[in-house]
Structure formats: structure tokens, C-alpha cells
Short mmCIF file of C-alpha atoms in Angstrom, two decimals:
data_model
loop_
_atom_site.label_atom_id
_atom_site.label_comp_id
_atom_site.label_asym_id
_atom_site.label_seq_id
_atom_site.Cartn_x
_atom_site.Cartn_y
_atom_site.Cartn_z
CA UNK A 1 -49.96 20.70 9.64
CA UNK A 2 -48.27 23.04 7.12
CA UNK A 3 -48.57 22.40 3.41
CA UNK A 4 -45.57 21.25 1.41
CA UNK A 5 -44.31 24.18 -0.65
CA UNK A 6 -41.27 25.51 -2.51
CA UNK A 7 -40.40 29.06 -3.47
CA UNK A 8 -37.40 30.51 -5.32
CA UNK A 9 -36.35 33.67 -3.47
CA UNK A 10 -33.77 34.49 -6.15
CA UNK A 11 -31.80 32.63 -8.83
CA UNK A 12 -29.71 30.68 -6.29
CA UNK A 13 -32.01 30.39 -3.25
CA UNK A 14 -34.82 27.85 -2.87
CA UNK A 15 -36.92 27.81 0.31
CA UNK A 16 -38.85 24.64 1.15
CA UNK A 17 -41.59 24.05 3.71
CA UNK A 18 -42.02 20.44 4.85
CA UNK A 19 -44.83 18.71 6.74
CA UNK A 20 -43.05 17.93 9.99
CA UNK A 21 -39.46 19.17 9.74
CA UNK A 22 -39.97 22.88 9.33
CA UNK A 23 -38.42 24.98 6.58
CA UNK A 24 -35.19 24.30 4.68
CA UNK A 25 -33.32 26.78 2.52
CA UNK A 26 -30.95 25.74 -0.26
CA UNK A 27 -28.62 28.62 -1.08
CA UNK A 28 -25.03 29.52 -1.87
CA UNK A 29 -24.50 31.76 1.18
CA UNK A 30 -20.87 32.27 0.18
CA UNK A 31 -18.35 35.03 -0.32
CA UNK A 32 -17.68 34.02 -3.91
CA UNK A 33 -15.10 36.75 -4.44
CA UNK A 34 -13.15 35.56 -1.42
CA UNK A 35 -13.13 31.97 -2.70
CA UNK A 36 -12.16 32.74 -6.29
CA UNK A 37 -8.36 33.00 -5.83
CA UNK A 38 -8.23 29.52 -4.26
CA UNK A 39 -10.58 28.14 -6.95
CA UNK A 40 -8.24 29.53 -9.62
CA UNK A 41 -5.23 27.87 -7.95
CA UNK A 42 -7.03 24.52 -7.83
CA UNK A 43 -8.08 24.75 -11.46
CA UNK A 44 -4.59 25.71 -12.60
CA UNK A 45 -3.11 22.75 -10.68
CA UNK A 46 -5.74 20.37 -12.10
CA UNK A 47 -5.21 21.58 -15.67
CA UNK A 48 -1.48 21.01 -15.34
CA UNK A 49 -2.09 17.55 -13.89
CA UNK A 50 -4.51 16.65 -16.71
CA UNK A 51 -1.81 17.54 -19.26
CA UNK A 52 0.76 15.17 -17.79
CA UNK A 53 1.84 12.25 -20.04
CA UNK A 54 -1.01 9.74 -20.21
CA UNK A 55 1.23 6.72 -20.62
CA UNK A 56 -0.71 3.51 -19.83
CA UNK A 57 1.79 2.38 -17.19
CA UNK A 58 1.56 5.71 -15.38
CA UNK A 59 -2.25 5.76 -15.53
CA UNK A 60 -2.52 2.15 -14.32
CA UNK A 61 -0.29 2.77 -11.30
CA UNK A 62 -2.04 6.04 -10.44
CA UNK A 63 -5.47 4.42 -10.68
CA UNK A 64 -4.46 1.56 -8.39
CA UNK A 65 -2.91 3.89 -5.82
CA UNK A 66 -5.78 6.39 -5.83
CA UNK A 67 -8.44 3.67 -5.73
CA UNK A 68 -6.93 2.01 -2.65
CA UNK A 69 -6.37 5.37 -0.95
CA UNK A 70 -9.90 6.60 -1.73
CA UNK A 71 -11.66 3.44 -0.58
CA UNK A 72 -9.53 3.25 2.55
CA UNK A 73 -10.18 6.90 3.41
CA UNK A 74 -13.95 7.01 2.90
CA UNK A 75 -14.35 3.66 4.70
CA UNK A 76 -12.19 4.82 7.61
CA UNK A 77 -14.28 7.98 8.00
CA UNK A 78 -17.20 5.64 8.70
CA UNK A 79 -15.20 3.58 11.21
CA UNK A 80 -13.66 0.97 8.89
CA UNK A 81 -11.23 -1.50 10.45
CA UNK A 82 -8.68 -2.08 7.65
CA UNK A 83 -5.34 -0.42 7.00
CA UNK A 84 -4.61 1.06 3.58
CA UNK A 85 -2.37 -1.90 2.72
CA UNK A 86 -5.07 -4.40 3.74
CA UNK A 87 -7.61 -2.41 1.73
CA UNK A 88 -5.43 -2.61 -1.39
CA UNK A 89 -5.08 -6.38 -0.97
CA UNK A 90 -8.83 -6.91 -0.54
CA UNK A 91 -9.61 -4.80 -3.63
CA UNK A 92 -7.54 -7.22 -5.73
CA UNK A 93 -9.83 -10.13 -4.77
CA UNK A 94 -12.73 -11.10 -7.01
CA UNK A 95 -15.83 -9.54 -5.34
CA UNK A 96 -17.68 -12.85 -5.82
CA UNK A 97 -15.27 -14.47 -3.37
CA UNK A 98 -15.82 -11.86 -0.64
CA UNK A 99 -17.91 -13.10 2.30
CA UNK A 100 -17.26 -10.81 5.28
CA UNK A 101 -19.45 -7.73 5.56
CA UNK A 102 -16.51 -5.43 6.34
CA UNK A 103 -14.66 -6.62 3.24
CA UNK A 104 -17.82 -6.36 1.13
CA UNK A 105 -18.07 -2.67 2.01
CA UNK A 106 -14.67 -2.14 0.39
CA UNK A 107 -15.51 -3.95 -2.85
CA UNK A 108 -18.86 -2.12 -2.93
CA UNK A 109 -17.04 1.20 -2.79
CA UNK A 110 -14.72 0.08 -5.58
CA UNK A 111 -17.71 -0.73 -7.80
CA UNK A 112 -19.37 2.60 -6.94
CA UNK A 113 -16.21 4.53 -7.85
CA UNK A 114 -15.95 2.63 -11.13
CA UNK A 115 -19.61 3.44 -11.86
CA UNK A 116 -18.96 7.15 -11.28
CA UNK A 117 -16.01 7.10 -13.68
CA UNK A 118 -17.92 5.20 -16.35
CA UNK A 119 -20.85 7.62 -16.11
CA UNK A 120 -18.65 10.72 -16.23
CA UNK A 121 -16.56 9.98 -19.29
CA UNK A 122 -16.21 12.80 -21.81
CA UNK A 123 -14.70 12.81 -25.32
CA UNK A 124 -11.67 14.73 -24.04
CA UNK A 125 -10.64 13.45 -20.60
CA UNK A 126 -8.00 16.17 -20.32
CA UNK A 127 -10.45 19.06 -20.66
CA UNK A 128 -11.38 20.82 -17.43
CA UNK A 129 -14.91 22.27 -17.57
CA UNK A 130 -14.94 24.30 -14.38
CA UNK A 131 -18.33 26.05 -14.83
CA UNK A 132 -20.15 23.61 -17.10
CA UNK A 133 -22.11 21.27 -14.86
CA UNK A 134 -24.25 18.27 -15.76
CA UNK A 135 -27.50 17.20 -14.16
CA UNK A 136 -27.68 14.80 -11.23
CA UNK A 137 -30.76 12.57 -11.09
CA UNK A 138 -32.58 10.69 -8.37
CA UNK A 139 -31.61 7.52 -10.20
CA UNK A 140 -27.95 8.47 -9.78
CA UNK A 141 -28.48 8.80 -6.03
CA UNK A 142 -30.31 5.47 -5.77
CA UNK A 143 -27.69 3.72 -7.91
CA UNK A 144 -24.84 4.94 -5.73
CA UNK A 145 -26.57 3.99 -2.49
CA UNK A 146 -27.48 0.59 -3.92
CA UNK A 147 -23.86 0.00 -4.92
CA UNK A 148 -22.43 0.86 -1.49
CA UNK A 149 -25.14 -1.16 0.30
CA UNK A 150 -25.48 -4.26 -1.89
CA UNK A 151 -24.89 -7.63 -0.29
CA UNK A 152 -24.16 -6.12 3.12
CA UNK A 153 -25.88 -7.88 6.00
CA UNK A 154 -27.80 -4.88 7.31
CA UNK A 155 -31.51 -5.55 7.71
CA UNK A 156 -32.19 -1.95 8.73
CA UNK A 157 -30.58 -0.37 5.65
CA UNK A 158 -32.44 -1.50 2.52
CA UNK A 159 -30.57 -0.30 -0.57
CA UNK A 160 -32.03 2.73 -2.38
CA UNK A 161 -34.86 3.24 0.14
CA UNK A 162 -35.30 6.47 2.06
CA UNK A 163 -35.76 6.53 5.82
CA UNK A 164 -39.19 6.65 7.40
CA UNK A 165 -38.68 6.90 11.15
CA UNK A 166 -41.51 5.44 13.19
CA UNK A 167 -42.79 7.11 16.40
CA UNK A 168 -40.03 7.09 18.99
CA UNK A 169 -37.39 6.06 16.43
CA UNK A 170 -34.54 8.59 16.52
CA UNK A 171 -31.81 9.37 14.00
CA UNK A 172 -28.86 11.46 15.22
CA UNK A 173 -26.03 12.75 13.04
CA UNK A 174 -22.64 13.67 14.53
CA UNK A 175 -21.46 13.74 18.14
CA UNK A 176 -20.36 16.22 20.80
CA UNK A 177 -16.65 15.76 20.02
CA UNK A 178 -17.14 17.06 16.47
CA UNK A 179 -19.39 20.04 17.13
CA UNK A 180 -22.64 18.53 18.31
CA UNK A 181 -25.47 16.32 17.11
CA UNK A 182 -28.18 17.06 14.59
CA UNK A 183 -31.58 15.46 14.04
CA UNK A 184 -32.34 15.24 10.32
CA UNK A 185 -35.89 15.00 8.92
CA UNK A 186 -37.69 11.86 10.05
CA UNK A 187 -40.77 11.31 7.89
CA UNK A 188 -40.62 9.76 4.43
CA UNK A 189 -42.84 12.50 2.99
CA UNK A 190 -40.44 15.21 4.14
CA UNK A 191 -37.34 13.35 2.96
CA UNK A 192 -38.78 12.65 -0.49
CA UNK A 193 -39.87 16.27 -0.90
CA UNK A 194 -36.52 17.63 0.29
CA UNK A 195 -34.58 15.32 -2.03
CA UNK A 196 -36.68 16.50 -4.98
CA UNK A 197 -36.05 20.12 -3.95
CA UNK A 198 -32.32 19.40 -3.50
CA UNK A 199 -32.13 18.12 -7.08
CA UNK A 200 -34.18 21.04 -8.39
CA UNK A 201 -31.78 23.47 -6.72
CA UNK A 202 -28.65 21.52 -7.70
CA UNK A 203 -29.73 21.36 -11.36
CA UNK A 204 -30.93 24.97 -11.64
CA UNK A 205 -29.03 26.84 -14.41
CA UNK A 206 -27.68 29.43 -11.95
CA UNK A 207 -26.22 26.68 -9.76
CA UNK A 208 -24.99 24.60 -12.70
CA UNK A 209 -22.95 27.59 -13.86
CA UNK A 210 -21.14 27.91 -10.55
CA UNK A 211 -17.68 26.46 -10.12
CA UNK A 212 -17.88 22.67 -9.98
CA UNK A 213 -15.93 22.87 -6.71
CA UNK A 214 -18.69 24.94 -5.11
CA UNK A 215 -21.55 22.90 -6.57
CA UNK A 216 -19.97 19.59 -5.54
CA UNK A 217 -19.20 20.65 -1.97
CA UNK A 218 -22.67 22.11 -1.40
CA UNK A 219 -24.31 19.07 -2.98
CA UNK A 220 -22.42 17.00 -0.40
CA UNK A 221 -23.29 19.40 2.44
CA UNK A 222 -27.04 19.49 1.74
CA UNK A 223 -27.25 15.76 1.09
CA UNK A 224 -25.79 15.07 4.54
CA UNK A 225 -28.18 17.65 6.03
CA UNK A 226 -31.17 15.72 4.64
CA UNK A 227 -29.50 12.39 5.53
CA UNK A 228 -32.06 10.46 3.47
CA UNK A 229 -30.97 6.85 4.07
CA UNK A 230 -30.68 4.75 7.21
CA UNK A 231 -26.98 4.17 6.63
CA UNK A 232 -24.36 4.89 3.98
CA UNK A 233 -25.16 8.61 3.76
CA UNK A 234 -21.54 9.71 4.20
CA UNK A 235 -20.22 7.33 1.56
CA UNK A 236 -23.06 8.18 -0.85
CA UNK A 237 -22.66 11.92 -0.26
CA UNK A 238 -18.94 11.80 -1.06
CA UNK A 239 -19.67 9.76 -4.18
CA UNK A 240 -22.19 12.39 -5.33
CA UNK A 241 -19.52 15.03 -4.80
CA UNK A 242 -17.11 12.84 -6.79
CA UNK A 243 -19.64 12.45 -9.62
CA UNK A 244 -20.00 16.22 -10.03
CA UNK A 245 -16.23 16.71 -10.00
CA UNK A 246 -15.58 13.84 -12.40
CA UNK A 247 -18.18 15.23 -14.81
CA UNK A 248 -16.18 18.45 -14.89
CA UNK A 249 -12.81 16.81 -15.51
CA UNK A 250 -11.20 16.69 -12.05
CA UNK A 251 -9.34 13.47 -12.83
CA UNK A 252 -8.20 11.38 -9.84
CA UNK A 253 -8.61 14.27 -7.37
CA UNK A 254 -12.41 13.81 -7.31
CA UNK A 255 -12.04 10.82 -4.97
CA UNK A 256 -8.44 11.27 -3.82
CA UNK A 257 -9.63 14.30 -1.79
CA UNK A 258 -11.27 11.85 0.63
CA UNK A 259 -7.81 11.23 2.13
CA UNK A 260 -7.72 14.92 3.08
CA UNK A 261 -11.12 14.57 4.73
CA UNK A 262 -9.97 11.50 6.63
CA UNK A 263 -6.71 13.12 7.73
CA UNK A 264 -8.62 16.22 8.90
CA UNK A 265 -11.63 14.36 10.24
CA UNK A 266 -12.46 16.63 13.17
CA UNK A 267 -12.42 19.72 10.96
CA UNK A 268 -14.52 17.93 8.32
CA UNK A 269 -17.32 17.13 10.80
CA UNK A 270 -16.98 20.29 12.88
CA UNK A 271 -17.30 22.57 9.85
CA UNK A 272 -20.46 20.76 8.78
CA UNK A 273 -21.98 21.51 12.17
CA UNK A 274 -20.64 25.04 12.28
CA UNK A 275 -22.04 25.90 8.84
CA UNK A 276 -25.35 24.22 9.64
CA UNK A 277 -25.72 26.36 12.79
CA UNK A 278 -24.74 29.56 10.96
CA UNK A 279 -27.37 28.84 8.30
CA UNK A 280 -30.01 28.26 11.00
CA UNK A 281 -29.05 31.64 12.49
CA UNK A 282 -29.17 33.20 9.00
CA UNK A 283 -25.62 34.50 9.28
CA UNK A 284 -24.02 34.83 5.84
CA UNK A 285 -21.78 33.54 4.43
CA UNK A 286 -22.90 30.44 6.33
CA UNK A 287 -21.28 27.84 4.07
CA UNK A 288 -17.90 29.52 3.59
CA UNK A 289 -15.99 27.32 6.04
CA UNK A 290 -17.14 23.97 4.66
CA UNK A 291 -16.65 24.99 1.02
CA UNK A 292 -13.23 26.53 1.67
CA UNK A 293 -12.16 23.37 3.50
CA UNK A 294 -13.10 21.26 0.49
CA UNK A 295 -11.35 23.59 -1.97
CA UNK A 296 -8.19 23.67 0.15
CA UNK A 297 -8.37 19.88 0.30
CA UNK A 298 -8.53 19.70 -3.48
CA UNK A 299 -5.46 21.93 -3.81
CA UNK A 300 -3.46 19.77 -1.38
CA UNK A 301 -4.70 16.61 -3.09
CA UNK A 302 -3.83 17.70 -6.62
CA UNK A 303 -0.31 18.71 -5.54
CA UNK A 304 0.09 15.26 -3.94
CA UNK A 305 -1.08 13.67 -7.20
CA UNK A 306 1.54 15.67 -9.09
CA UNK A 307 4.20 14.31 -6.74
CA UNK A 308 2.93 10.74 -7.14
CA UNK A 309 2.90 11.00 -10.94
CA UNK A 310 6.40 12.52 -10.99
CA UNK A 311 7.64 9.68 -8.76
CA UNK A 312 6.18 7.10 -11.14
CA UNK A 313 7.74 8.85 -14.15
CA UNK A 314 11.11 9.04 -12.39
CA UNK A 315 10.89 5.36 -11.50
CA UNK A 316 10.08 4.42 -15.12
CA UNK A 317 13.07 6.44 -16.33
CA UNK A 318 15.19 4.70 -13.70
CA UNK A 319 13.98 1.28 -14.89
CA UNK A 320 14.75 2.14 -18.51
CA UNK A 321 18.25 3.29 -17.56
CA UNK A 322 18.75 0.11 -15.52
CA UNK A 323 17.75 -2.08 -18.47
CA UNK A 324 20.09 -0.11 -20.74
CA UNK A 325 22.92 -0.62 -18.25
CA UNK A 326 22.37 -4.38 -18.40
CA UNK A 327 22.18 -4.50 -22.20
CA UNK A 328 25.34 -2.39 -22.61
CA UNK A 329 27.21 -4.43 -19.96
CA UNK A 330 27.63 -1.46 -17.63
CA UNK A 331 26.10 -3.77 -15.04
CA UNK A 332 26.46 -7.55 -15.07
CA UNK A 333 23.40 -9.76 -15.03
CA UNK A 334 24.02 -10.53 -11.36
CA UNK A 335 24.36 -6.84 -10.46
CA UNK A 336 21.17 -6.08 -12.36
CA UNK A 337 19.36 -8.85 -10.46
CA UNK A 338 20.70 -7.53 -7.15
CA UNK A 339 19.17 -4.11 -7.83
CA UNK A 340 15.89 -5.75 -8.89
CA UNK A 341 15.77 -7.80 -5.69
CA UNK A 342 16.39 -4.73 -3.56
CA UNK A 343 13.66 -2.84 -5.42
CA UNK A 344 11.27 -5.71 -4.67
CA UNK A 345 12.12 -5.59 -0.97
CA UNK A 346 11.52 -1.83 -0.82
CA UNK A 347 8.23 -2.04 -2.74
CA UNK A 348 7.08 -4.75 -0.31
CA UNK A 349 7.49 -2.29 2.56
CA UNK A 350 11.03 -2.85 3.71
CA UNK A 351 12.91 0.18 5.01
CA UNK A 352 16.29 1.09 3.54
CA UNK A 353 19.00 -1.40 4.46
CA UNK A 354 22.75 -1.23 4.98
CA UNK A 355 24.83 -3.38 2.61
CA UNK A 356 25.41 -5.91 5.40
CA UNK A 357 21.67 -6.06 6.22
CA UNK A 358 20.85 -6.57 2.56
CA UNK A 359 23.41 -9.35 2.28
CA UNK A 360 21.70 -11.24 5.12
CA UNK A 361 18.30 -11.33 3.39
CA UNK A 362 17.37 -14.79 2.02
CA UNK A 363 16.81 -13.58 -1.55
CA UNK A 364 20.25 -11.97 -1.76
CA UNK A 365 21.97 -14.91 -0.06
CA UNK A 366 20.36 -17.09 -2.70
CA UNK A 367 21.66 -14.88 -5.51
CA UNK A 368 25.22 -15.09 -4.10
CA UNK A 369 25.07 -18.73 -2.96
CA UNK A 370 28.07 -19.67 -5.12
CA UNK A 371 29.93 -16.37 -4.67
CA UNK A 372 32.05 -14.93 -1.90
CA UNK A 373 30.99 -12.08 0.37
CA UNK A 374 33.79 -10.04 -1.16
CA UNK A 375 32.15 -10.45 -4.58
CA UNK A 376 28.88 -9.15 -3.14
CA UNK A 377 30.54 -5.98 -1.78
CA UNK A 378 32.36 -5.41 -5.08
CA UNK A 379 28.99 -5.61 -6.84
CA UNK A 380 27.48 -3.12 -4.40
CA UNK A 381 30.40 -0.75 -5.00
CA UNK A 382 29.96 -1.03 -8.79
CA UNK A 383 26.21 -0.40 -8.57
CA UNK A 384 26.76 2.69 -6.39
CA UNK A 385 29.47 4.00 -8.72
CA UNK A 386 27.10 3.56 -11.66
CA UNK A 387 24.45 5.62 -9.86
CA UNK A 388 21.76 2.94 -9.54
CA UNK A 389 22.04 2.85 -5.75
CA UNK A 390 22.87 5.70 -3.41
CA UNK A 391 24.72 5.23 -0.13
CA UNK A 392 23.42 7.74 2.41
CA UNK A 393 24.23 7.41 6.11
CA UNK A 394 25.41 3.88 5.50
CA UNK A 395 22.10 2.76 3.99
CA UNK A 396 21.22 2.04 0.38
CA UNK A 397 18.55 3.99 -1.52
CA UNK A 398 17.19 3.72 -5.04
#
């Protein structure tokens, strides 16, 4: 049986020999020059996003939207059963009242995300520190796995305990549809040693000075390669990636990028397998595809966040103008209430309605219970003329 050993081949490459799982090599294996233009675009977009107005109302709405989207996406990657709307509703429930295992997974993820944010806070939240990493510890890994696994009725997945496959007990990662299956290390000795080596490599000064985007994506890649726990490896790996990004100032995008992974699920899994096979064949740059995918996902995600924030700002400006119109008598109290009711219907998921469809809704019929239909249409005309509703194709839009 070979001896456990580690050897640094250069500043960014650590080769490890295990007892039973053969050799592992932690390295960059990237065309850094080829990645730099996209990294610069991501960092420019993130810096601009971080400088957007940090008004409490904007931040609160963004946090709620991104939290629901992130939890939904990472849970769906693992086969979760809830829609994004159902996820948002469950996350508003007190975790102490949650009983079902599937719902508990969602509240667990919420608590894990909150832990990452609390343990990544810096004096200046707007400062992007693209090449100034912080250490990741084994305790961080155990804490995150414990948070995603706590209270879940899974006898075979004890929180914060590494796998130790018994003779004949198999662990397979992936499937044929996404590029093939992979058998990760099985013995506890090998897993413990590889996790220690992973942290040594991840926290080495030469790796810490790399772009946080590269360090985070490779931390995620190698964690999934080791696959240290019985279950929850995907969720924990994405949270580790999030932790590294949050530490470097990638606000909101650090977890929002999970939607990109979920929307491009085949590519996400297939690139993991493709890069794993290229590394086994020692074909550089083996990790380029997976890292580029993550960086492109961050760019798409940050642009989406810009759009979301701009929509919230526009809506706040609209609300202020609407309140001013009421106070200056440009709109009557009834007309103001009609707009408010329609806004409530749209925010609850209703599609745009024609004036006649809107008039038939119970809330609007109640508002005009002592008025004629003609009065209703005159109010609609006044609201449209004032610019607080737009008539497009016969339907009303805010």
C-alpha cells in the first residue's frame, strides 16, 4: 500500500498520493491570459453594481429576490420539488414550524446563506477585492455541511462527517446523460488527507493571489471531485464557492449565479466531467471550460442584477410620483386606489388586463360598488392621460 504523501511541484501545483485512491493533483491548469478579458468584464460590472444606491428598500427587495432565487436554484439542481414561488413562500415561514424534510432543506439553505454573509462582512461592503483572498478552514466546511444537513431525516448522511465506504459500498457521481459517472475516493483516510491537501492548496499564497473568480470555481471543482460527504456535496460546494466570492466583495452575485448553473444544468455537469477527464489525461489547460463557464455565468448574473435593481429603483420613483399625484389632486383618491389595486394584482402574478377585464375583478368591483361603469372608464382614461397606466394593445401596463 503506498504511503500518504504531498509534494509541491511549483507554486500552484500540489500532487498528493493517497492510500487507496491513487494520486490527485491540485493545479490551476488554465490559460490565464485567455480568461483575463472576461474576468475584467465581470469585475467592472460588479464594481458598478456595488456602487448603486444602497437605499434600505432597494437592498431589502434585492435580498429577498436573490435569496429565493438562489435557494430555489441550488435545491432544484439536486432534484428539489418546489417552484420558485413556493420556495419564496416557505422561506417566509419560521424554521421552527417546518416539519417536512423537503421544506427543511430550503430553510437549511437559507440559514447557510445567511451564515456565509455574516462570516464574510468587511468594513466596506462596496469594495471589490478581486485578488485578495481569505483563508477557508475545515471548520467552515463542516459548518456549511452541518447547516444544509441539520434536522433532515437522512440516517445515512450524518452532518459534518466524511464518508467511509465499507467493502462493496459504492458511491457514484454524475450520470451518462451529463458526461459519464465518476467514482470518488472511498476510504475515510484518503478523504481526510485529500481535504487537508485541498485546503493547503486553496490557502497557499500563490492561489490566494489569483482572481477570486478562479479560486472560487476551482475550490468548487476540486471539492466535488473529492466528494467528501455522503450527501449535500453539491450544495456545500456551491456554498464554499459563495463564501470565497462574498469574502472578495461579489455582493448578491455570489449566490445568484446558481440560477445560471440551474438554467444550464447539462453544461454545468458535463464540463465538470470533461475537465476531470482532461486532467486525468494531463491535457492542459484542463480546467478552462469549467472556470470559463462560471465566469460567464457571473457576467450574465451581474447584468441581471443590474436590471433587477434598476427595475426596483424605477418602481420606487413611480410610487413617489403616484403619491405626489394624489397629494396634489392630479389623481383622486379613488383613482389612486384603482392604480394601487391593479399593482397588487400584477405583483400577485396576474398578467396584464384589459380595462373590461380589470373592471370584472372583485377588488375593483368593490371599489366602484356605488359608482357607474362610466365613472370607472373615465377614471381609467384620466389615469392613462396622467401617465400612471399605459394602454398597449388594449391592455393596461404600469
